[in-house]
Amino acid sequence: NAGVMQNPRHLVRRRGQEARLRCSPMKGHSHVYWYRQLPEEGLKFMVYLQKENIIDESGMPKERFSAEFPKEGPSILRIQQVVRGDSAAYFCASSPPNRGRHTGELFFGEGSRLTVL
Amino acid sequence: AQSVTQPDIHITVSEGASLELRCNYSYGATPYLFWYVQSPGQGLQLLLKYFSGDTLVQGIKGFEAEFKRSQSSFNLRKPSVHWSDAAEYFCAVANNAGNMLTFGGGTRLMVKP
């Protein structure tokens, strides 16, 4: 029973390139969340998605960042024209479908560490 | 909006000593509270959670936490620390719908032999 799978684990990009980070949720989970962890800081919420829907993107930067969770395949976090300040660890988490009241418990992947040169 | 404060950025304890990591939250209603642990280069693992009921909750690896509404706190404790407990610990609170976690800045625990 695989957990949340993220790839790549490490990604190096030059300024101006694009970064694509992938997340496959746990089996049976239909909710995906992306969090960003800057060096020496806690995790900051970015976006919450269900299949083919963005539910809450209040934590996403207004420009260059986008996320999707298609009907088939993994969730993708895309960063266009990366800058040095995008260097961070990006964590994906998943949770099962709501059953009445959502419990808030998230299952995290091991993260994708982006380095922008 | 909810917020979480972990006042201690770094804590060092001796192996076998007791541990308490502080967490204070700000939230308008009854909170859902969590403690996660992150080992270097790894993702986050849930240690324990509080939704309602008994204010003292037990978690994995011998950890426990106590919810104190009057102090808006959810401190994490362990009676005897092991070297393998060295990691970063994050306290978090969930929003009304329970679908978004707000994390504290984390406390890095170091364990002396």
PDB file of C-alpha atoms in Angstrom:
ATOM      1  CA  ASN A   1       0.000   0.000   0.000  1.00  0.00           C
ATOM      2  CA  ALA A   2       2.147   2.830  -1.329  1.00  0.00           C
ATOM      3  CA  GLY A   3       2.071   6.178   0.368  1.00  0.00           C
ATOM      4  CA  VAL A   4       2.073   9.572  -1.293  1.00  0.00           C
ATOM      5  CA  MET A   5       4.631   9.495  -4.085  1.00  0.00           C
ATOM      6  CA  GLN A   6       6.404  12.616  -5.245  1.00  0.00           C
ATOM      7  CA  ASN A   7       8.869  13.016  -8.054  1.00  0.00           C
ATOM      8  CA  PRO A   8      11.405  14.147  -8.705  1.00  0.00           C
ATOM      9  CA  ARG A   9      12.886  14.133  -5.208  1.00  0.00           C
ATOM     10  CA  HIS A  10      15.470  16.684  -6.281  1.00  0.00           C
ATOM     11  CA  LEU A  11      15.276  19.110  -9.167  1.00  0.00           C
ATOM     12  CA  VAL A  12      17.808  21.713 -10.271  1.00  0.00           C
ATOM     13  CA  ARG A  13      16.776  24.484 -12.620  1.00  0.00           C
ATOM     14  CA  ARG A  14      18.391  27.652 -13.915  1.00  0.00           C
ATOM     15  CA  ARG A  15      16.612  30.966 -13.573  1.00  0.00           C
ATOM     16  CA  GLY A  16      13.924  31.330 -16.220  1.00  0.00           C
ATOM     17  CA  GLN A  17      13.338  27.610 -16.730  1.00  0.00           C
ATOM     18  CA  GLU A  18      10.195  25.713 -15.826  1.00  0.00           C
ATOM     19  CA  ALA A  19       9.814  23.274 -12.947  1.00  0.00           C
ATOM     20  CA  ARG A  20       7.196  20.514 -12.876  1.00  0.00           C
ATOM     21  CA  LEU A  21       6.601  18.582  -9.702  1.00  0.00           C
ATOM     22  CA  ARG A  22       4.406  15.510  -9.600  1.00  0.00           C
ATOM     23  CA  CYS A  23       2.378  13.940  -6.850  1.00  0.00           C
ATOM     24  CA  SER A  24       0.484  10.671  -6.815  1.00  0.00           C
ATOM     25  CA  PRO A  25      -1.826  10.495  -3.792  1.00  0.00           C
ATOM     26  CA  MET A  26      -2.355   7.439  -1.684  1.00  0.00           C
ATOM     27  CA  LYS A  27      -4.678   4.847  -3.155  1.00  0.00           C
ATOM     28  CA  GLY A  28      -8.277   5.812  -2.522  1.00  0.00           C
ATOM     29  CA  HIS A  29      -7.443   9.441  -1.745  1.00  0.00           C
ATOM     30  CA  SER A  30      -9.098  12.066  -3.879  1.00  0.00           C
ATOM     31  CA  HIS A  31      -7.881  15.235  -2.164  1.00  0.00           C
ATOM     32  CA  VAL A  32      -4.426  16.655  -2.813  1.00  0.00           C
ATOM     33  CA  TYR A  33      -2.664  19.552  -1.101  1.00  0.00           C
ATOM     34  CA  TRP A  34       0.576  21.304  -1.937  1.00  0.00           C
ATOM     35  CA  TYR A  35       2.718  22.963   0.706  1.00  0.00           C
ATOM     36  CA  ARG A  36       5.984  24.858   0.377  1.00  0.00           C
ATOM     37  CA  GLN A  37       8.755  24.814   2.951  1.00  0.00           C
ATOM     38  CA  LEU A  38      11.353  27.522   2.621  1.00  0.00           C
ATOM     39  CA  PRO A  39      14.723  26.963   4.309  1.00  0.00           C
ATOM     40  CA  GLU A  40      14.484  27.200   8.098  1.00  0.00           C
ATOM     41  CA  GLU A  41      10.737  27.821   7.944  1.00  0.00           C
ATOM     42  CA  GLY A  42       7.541  25.878   8.492  1.00  0.00           C
ATOM     43  CA  LEU A  43       5.198  24.642   5.820  1.00  0.00           C
ATOM     44  CA  LYS A  44       2.965  27.119   4.038  1.00  0.00           C
ATOM     45  CA  PHE A  45      -0.241  26.041   2.359  1.00  0.00           C
ATOM     46  CA  MET A  46      -0.354  26.642  -1.379  1.00  0.00           C
ATOM     47  CA  VAL A  47      -3.304  24.891  -2.967  1.00  0.00           C
ATOM     48  CA  TYR A  48      -5.976  22.257  -2.356  1.00  0.00           C
ATOM     49  CA  LEU A  49      -7.324  20.214  -5.250  1.00  0.00           C
ATOM     50  CA  GLN A  50      -9.782  17.462  -5.933  1.00  0.00           C
ATOM     51  CA  LYS A  51      -9.975  15.612  -9.207  1.00  0.00           C
ATOM     52  CA  GLU A  52     -10.329  18.209 -12.003  1.00  0.00           C
ATOM     53  CA  ASN A  53     -11.112  20.975  -9.498  1.00  0.00           C
ATOM     54  CA  ILE A  54      -9.136  23.591  -7.625  1.00  0.00           C
ATOM     55  CA  ILE A  55     -10.873  23.979  -4.291  1.00  0.00           C
ATOM     56  CA  ASP A  56      -8.662  26.544  -2.571  1.00  0.00           C
ATOM     57  CA  GLU A  57      -5.669  28.300  -4.089  1.00  0.00           C
ATOM     58  CA  SER A  58      -5.383  31.089  -1.560  1.00  0.00           C
ATOM     59  CA  GLY A  59      -1.743  30.264  -0.858  1.00  0.00           C
ATOM     60  CA  MET A  60      -0.559  30.235  -4.446  1.00  0.00           C
ATOM     61  CA  PRO A  61       1.547  33.120  -5.716  1.00  0.00           C
ATOM     62  CA  LYS A  62      -0.448  35.095  -8.251  1.00  0.00           C
ATOM     63  CA  GLU A  63       2.018  34.644 -11.074  1.00  0.00           C
ATOM     64  CA  ARG A  64       4.107  31.796 -12.499  1.00  0.00           C
ATOM     65  CA  PHE A  65       2.586  29.082 -10.281  1.00  0.00           C
ATOM     66  CA  SER A  66      -0.194  26.727 -11.313  1.00  0.00           C
ATOM     67  CA  ALA A  67      -1.513  23.377 -10.166  1.00  0.00           C
ATOM     68  CA  GLU A  68      -3.753  20.714 -11.598  1.00  0.00           C
ATOM     69  CA  PHE A  69      -5.120  17.336 -10.621  1.00  0.00           C
ATOM     70  CA  PRO A  70      -6.488  15.706 -13.777  1.00  0.00           C
ATOM     71  CA  LYS A  71      -9.003  12.912 -13.941  1.00  0.00           C
ATOM     72  CA  GLU A  72      -6.194  10.506 -14.771  1.00  0.00           C
ATOM     73  CA  GLY A  73      -2.637  10.770 -13.593  1.00  0.00           C
ATOM     74  CA  PRO A  74      -0.790  12.626 -10.865  1.00  0.00           C
ATOM     75  CA  SER A  75      -1.251  16.127  -9.584  1.00  0.00           C
ATOM     76  CA  ILE A  76       1.212  18.589 -11.106  1.00  0.00           C
ATOM     77  CA  LEU A  77       2.618  21.742  -9.554  1.00  0.00           C
ATOM     78  CA  ARG A  78       4.102  23.898 -12.270  1.00  0.00           C
ATOM     79  CA  ILE A  79       6.416  26.837 -11.745  1.00  0.00           C
ATOM     80  CA  GLN A  80       7.220  28.903 -14.804  1.00  0.00           C
ATOM     81  CA  GLN A  81      10.264  31.146 -15.181  1.00  0.00           C
ATOM     82  CA  VAL A  82      11.737  30.085 -11.878  1.00  0.00           C
ATOM     83  CA  VAL A  83      13.676  32.525  -9.720  1.00  0.00           C
ATOM     84  CA  ARG A  84      16.122  31.887  -6.897  1.00  0.00           C
ATOM     85  CA  GLY A  85      13.425  32.596  -4.324  1.00  0.00           C
ATOM     86  CA  ASP A  86      11.492  29.546  -5.560  1.00  0.00           C
ATOM     87  CA  SER A  87      14.187  27.287  -4.108  1.00  0.00           C
ATOM     88  CA  ALA A  88      12.370  25.281  -1.473  1.00  0.00           C
ATOM     89  CA  ALA A  89      10.988  21.897  -0.586  1.00  0.00           C
ATOM     90  CA  TYR A  90       7.534  21.308  -2.028  1.00  0.00           C
ATOM     91  CA  PHE A  91       5.421  18.789  -0.189  1.00  0.00           C
ATOM     92  CA  CYS A  92       2.335  17.085  -1.417  1.00  0.00           C
ATOM     93  CA  ALA A  93      -0.232  15.595   0.926  1.00  0.00           C
ATOM     94  CA  SER A  94      -3.400  13.643   0.334  1.00  0.00           C
ATOM     95  CA  SER A  95      -6.518  12.741   2.264  1.00  0.00           C
ATOM     96  CA  PRO A  96      -9.464  10.432   1.656  1.00  0.00           C
ATOM     97  CA  PRO A  97     -12.860  11.591   0.387  1.00  0.00           C
ATOM     98  CA  ASN A  98     -15.031  13.418   2.900  1.00  0.00           C
ATOM     99  CA  ARG A  99     -17.164  11.118   4.987  1.00  0.00           C
ATOM    100  CA  GLY A 100     -19.426  13.568   6.728  1.00  0.00           C
ATOM    101  CA  ARG A 101     -16.872  15.743   8.429  1.00  0.00           C
ATOM    102  CA  HIS A 102     -13.331  16.029   7.182  1.00  0.00           C
ATOM    103  CA  THR A 103     -10.811  15.021   9.816  1.00  0.00           C
ATOM    104  CA  GLY A 104      -8.002  17.229   8.616  1.00  0.00           C
ATOM    105  CA  GLU A 105      -5.470  14.405   8.788  1.00  0.00           C
ATOM    106  CA  LEU A 106      -3.081  14.607   5.876  1.00  0.00           C
ATOM    107  CA  PHE A 107      -0.612  12.031   4.610  1.00  0.00           C
ATOM    108  CA  PHE A 108       2.560  13.618   3.306  1.00  0.00           C
ATOM    109  CA  GLY A 109       4.993  12.639   0.625  1.00  0.00           C
ATOM    110  CA  GLU A 110       8.739  12.961   1.082  1.00  0.00           C
ATOM    111  CA  GLY A 111       8.882  16.199  -0.838  1.00  0.00           C
ATOM    112  CA  SER A 112      10.521  17.570  -3.959  1.00  0.00           C
ATOM    113  CA  ARG A 113      13.485  19.804  -3.340  1.00  0.00           C
ATOM    114  CA  LEU A 114      13.863  22.485  -5.965  1.00  0.00           C
ATOM    115  CA  THR A 115      17.130  24.344  -6.329  1.00  0.00           C
ATOM    116  CA  VAL A 116      17.274  27.320  -8.667  1.00  0.00           C
ATOM    117  CA  LEU A 117      20.761  28.320  -9.775  1.00  0.00           C
TER     118      LEU A 117
ATOM    119  CA  ALA B   1      -7.723  33.324  10.425  1.00  0.00           C
ATOM    120  CA  GLN B   2      -6.023  30.640  12.426  1.00  0.00           C
ATOM    121  CA  SER B   3      -2.361  30.768  13.410  1.00  0.00           C
ATOM    122  CA  VAL B   4       0.111  28.601  15.291  1.00  0.00           C
ATOM    123  CA  THR B   5       3.153  29.695  17.275  1.00  0.00           C
ATOM    124  CA  GLN B   6       5.974  27.465  18.368  1.00  0.00           C
ATOM    125  CA  PRO B   7       8.068  29.713  20.612  1.00  0.00           C
ATOM    126  CA  ASP B   8      11.152  27.510  20.698  1.00  0.00           C
ATOM    127  CA  ILE B   9      13.082  27.279  17.438  1.00  0.00           C
ATOM    128  CA  HIS B  10      15.744  24.923  18.825  1.00  0.00           C
ATOM    129  CA  ILE B  11      15.747  22.679  21.876  1.00  0.00           C
ATOM    130  CA  THR B  12      18.532  20.402  23.083  1.00  0.00           C
ATOM    131  CA  VAL B  13      17.915  17.700  25.658  1.00  0.00           C
ATOM    132  CA  SER B  14      19.982  14.828  26.984  1.00  0.00           C
ATOM    133  CA  GLU B  15      19.019  11.308  26.074  1.00  0.00           C
ATOM    134  CA  GLY B  16      16.706   9.926  28.730  1.00  0.00           C
ATOM    135  CA  ALA B  17      15.524  13.349  29.847  1.00  0.00           C
ATOM    136  CA  SER B  18      11.937  14.481  29.584  1.00  0.00           C
ATOM    137  CA  LEU B  19      10.754  16.731  26.786  1.00  0.00           C
ATOM    138  CA  GLU B  20       8.087  19.367  26.341  1.00  0.00           C
ATOM    139  CA  LEU B  21       7.607  21.277  23.095  1.00  0.00           C
ATOM    140  CA  ARG B  22       5.326  24.274  23.250  1.00  0.00           C
ATOM    141  CA  CYS B  23       2.559  25.144  20.836  1.00  0.00           C
ATOM    142  CA  ASN B  24       0.076  27.998  21.041  1.00  0.00           C
ATOM    143  CA  TYR B  25      -2.739  28.446  18.560  1.00  0.00           C
ATOM    144  CA  SER B  26      -5.200  31.131  17.637  1.00  0.00           C
ATOM    145  CA  TYR B  27      -8.576  29.944  16.426  1.00  0.00           C
ATOM    146  CA  GLY B  28     -12.163  31.067  16.924  1.00  0.00           C
ATOM    147  CA  ALA B  29     -13.851  27.721  17.413  1.00  0.00           C
ATOM    148  CA  THR B  30     -12.915  24.336  18.814  1.00  0.00           C
ATOM    149  CA  PRO B  31      -9.700  23.519  17.015  1.00  0.00           C
ATOM    150  CA  TYR B  32      -8.479  20.369  15.368  1.00  0.00           C
ATOM    151  CA  LEU B  33      -4.843  20.152  16.456  1.00  0.00           C
ATOM    152  CA  PHE B  34      -1.978  18.045  15.225  1.00  0.00           C
ATOM    153  CA  TRP B  35       1.682  17.326  15.863  1.00  0.00           C
ATOM    154  CA  TYR B  36       3.860  16.145  13.006  1.00  0.00           C
ATOM    155  CA  VAL B  37       7.512  15.085  13.007  1.00  0.00           C
ATOM    156  CA  GLN B  38       9.938  15.569  10.132  1.00  0.00           C
ATOM    157  CA  SER B  39      13.254  13.745   9.992  1.00  0.00           C
ATOM    158  CA  PRO B  40      16.000  15.308   7.841  1.00  0.00           C
ATOM    159  CA  GLY B  41      15.243  15.017   4.149  1.00  0.00           C
ATOM    160  CA  GLN B  42      11.932  13.323   4.801  1.00  0.00           C
ATOM    161  CA  GLY B  43       8.262  14.145   4.708  1.00  0.00           C
ATOM    162  CA  LEU B  44       6.032  14.704   7.702  1.00  0.00           C
ATOM    163  CA  GLN B  45       4.688  11.923   9.859  1.00  0.00           C
ATOM    164  CA  LEU B  46       1.658  12.388  12.077  1.00  0.00           C
ATOM    165  CA  LEU B  47       2.455  11.880  15.770  1.00  0.00           C
ATOM    166  CA  LEU B  48      -0.974  12.575  17.242  1.00  0.00           C
ATOM    167  CA  LYS B  49      -4.131  14.612  16.841  1.00  0.00           C
ATOM    168  CA  TYR B  50      -6.868  16.184  18.933  1.00  0.00           C
ATOM    169  CA  PHE B  51     -10.438  16.609  17.712  1.00  0.00           C
ATOM    170  CA  SER B  52     -12.575  16.479  20.837  1.00  0.00           C
ATOM    171  CA  GLY B  53     -13.065  14.588  24.074  1.00  0.00           C
ATOM    172  CA  ASP B  54     -10.194  13.705  26.380  1.00  0.00           C
ATOM    173  CA  THR B  55      -7.764  16.600  26.434  1.00  0.00           C
ATOM    174  CA  LEU B  56      -4.756  14.320  26.900  1.00  0.00           C
ATOM    175  CA  VAL B  57      -4.042  12.447  23.685  1.00  0.00           C
ATOM    176  CA  GLN B  58      -1.596   9.659  23.149  1.00  0.00           C
ATOM    177  CA  GLY B  59       0.414   9.306  19.985  1.00  0.00           C
ATOM    178  CA  ILE B  60       3.024   7.116  18.410  1.00  0.00           C
ATOM    179  CA  LYS B  61       6.600   6.691  19.628  1.00  0.00           C
ATOM    180  CA  GLY B  62       5.632   7.404  23.243  1.00  0.00           C
ATOM    181  CA  PHE B  63       4.521  10.996  22.653  1.00  0.00           C
ATOM    182  CA  GLU B  64       1.501  12.644  24.213  1.00  0.00           C
ATOM    183  CA  ALA B  65      -0.009  16.119  24.067  1.00  0.00           C
ATOM    184  CA  GLU B  66      -2.433  18.021  26.226  1.00  0.00           C
ATOM    185  CA  PHE B  67      -5.038  20.446  24.919  1.00  0.00           C
ATOM    186  CA  LYS B  68      -5.601  23.383  27.263  1.00  0.00           C
ATOM    187  CA  ARG B  69      -8.336  25.646  25.980  1.00  0.00           C
ATOM    188  CA  SER B  70      -7.776  28.302  28.660  1.00  0.00           C
ATOM    189  CA  GLN B  71      -4.165  28.695  27.539  1.00  0.00           C
ATOM    190  CA  SER B  72      -4.749  28.069  23.818  1.00  0.00           C
ATOM    191  CA  SER B  73      -1.978  25.520  24.017  1.00  0.00           C
ATOM    192  CA  PHE B  74      -1.293  22.022  22.752  1.00  0.00           C
ATOM    193  CA  ASN B  75       2.113  21.105  24.145  1.00  0.00           C
ATOM    194  CA  LEU B  76       3.865  17.909  23.143  1.00  0.00           C
ATOM    195  CA  ARG B  77       5.565  15.782  25.788  1.00  0.00           C
ATOM    196  CA  LYS B  78       7.653  12.677  26.106  1.00  0.00           C
ATOM    197  CA  PRO B  79       8.878  11.262  29.448  1.00  0.00           C
ATOM    198  CA  SER B  80      12.217   9.950  28.184  1.00  0.00           C
ATOM    199  CA  VAL B  81      13.810  11.070  24.938  1.00  0.00           C
ATOM    200  CA  HIS B  82      15.726   8.707  22.676  1.00  0.00           C
ATOM    201  CA  TRP B  83      18.493   9.743  20.263  1.00  0.00           C
ATOM    202  CA  SER B  84      16.231   8.743  17.376  1.00  0.00           C
ATOM    203  CA  ASP B  85      13.770  11.466  18.400  1.00  0.00           C
ATOM    204  CA  ALA B  86      16.112  14.137  17.020  1.00  0.00           C
ATOM    205  CA  ALA B  87      14.056  15.795  14.287  1.00  0.00           C
ATOM    206  CA  GLU B  88      11.900  18.816  13.593  1.00  0.00           C
ATOM    207  CA  TYR B  89       8.464  18.957  15.151  1.00  0.00           C
ATOM    208  CA  PHE B  90       5.532  20.889  13.755  1.00  0.00           C
ATOM    209  CA  CYS B  91       2.302  21.807  15.461  1.00  0.00           C
ATOM    210  CA  ALA B  92      -0.689  22.492  13.204  1.00  0.00           C
ATOM    211  CA  VAL B  93      -4.325  23.551  13.399  1.00  0.00           C
ATOM    212  CA  ALA B  94      -7.010  22.715  10.850  1.00  0.00           C
ATOM    213  CA  ASN B  95      -9.601  25.164   9.576  1.00  0.00           C
ATOM    214  CA  ASN B  96     -13.384  24.899   9.998  1.00  0.00           C
ATOM    215  CA  ALA B  97     -13.831  22.519   7.127  1.00  0.00           C
ATOM    216  CA  GLY B  98     -10.872  20.492   8.317  1.00  0.00           C
ATOM    217  CA  ASN B  99      -9.282  20.621   4.900  1.00  0.00           C
ATOM    218  CA  MET B 100      -6.417  23.028   5.379  1.00  0.00           C
ATOM    219  CA  LEU B 101      -3.641  22.900   7.945  1.00  0.00           C
ATOM    220  CA  THR B 102      -1.807  25.934   9.261  1.00  0.00           C
ATOM    221  CA  PHE B 103       1.608  25.003  10.598  1.00  0.00           C
ATOM    222  CA  GLY B 104       3.802  26.579  13.216  1.00  0.00           C
ATOM    223  CA  GLY B 105       7.383  27.421  12.341  1.00  0.00           C
ATOM    224  CA  GLY B 106       8.680  24.206  13.858  1.00  0.00           C
ATOM    225  CA  THR B 107      10.976  23.262  16.717  1.00  0.00           C
ATOM    226  CA  ARG B 108      14.228  21.508  15.946  1.00  0.00           C
ATOM    227  CA  LEU B 109      15.061  18.950  18.625  1.00  0.00           C
ATOM    228  CA  MET B 110      18.624  17.849  19.220  1.00  0.00           C
ATOM    229  CA  VAL B 111      19.440  14.998  21.585  1.00  0.00           C
ATOM    230  CA  LYS B 112      22.747  14.859  23.458  1.00  0.00           C
ATOM    231  CA  PRO B 113      24.211  11.451  24.270  1.00  0.00           C
TER     232      PRO B 113
END
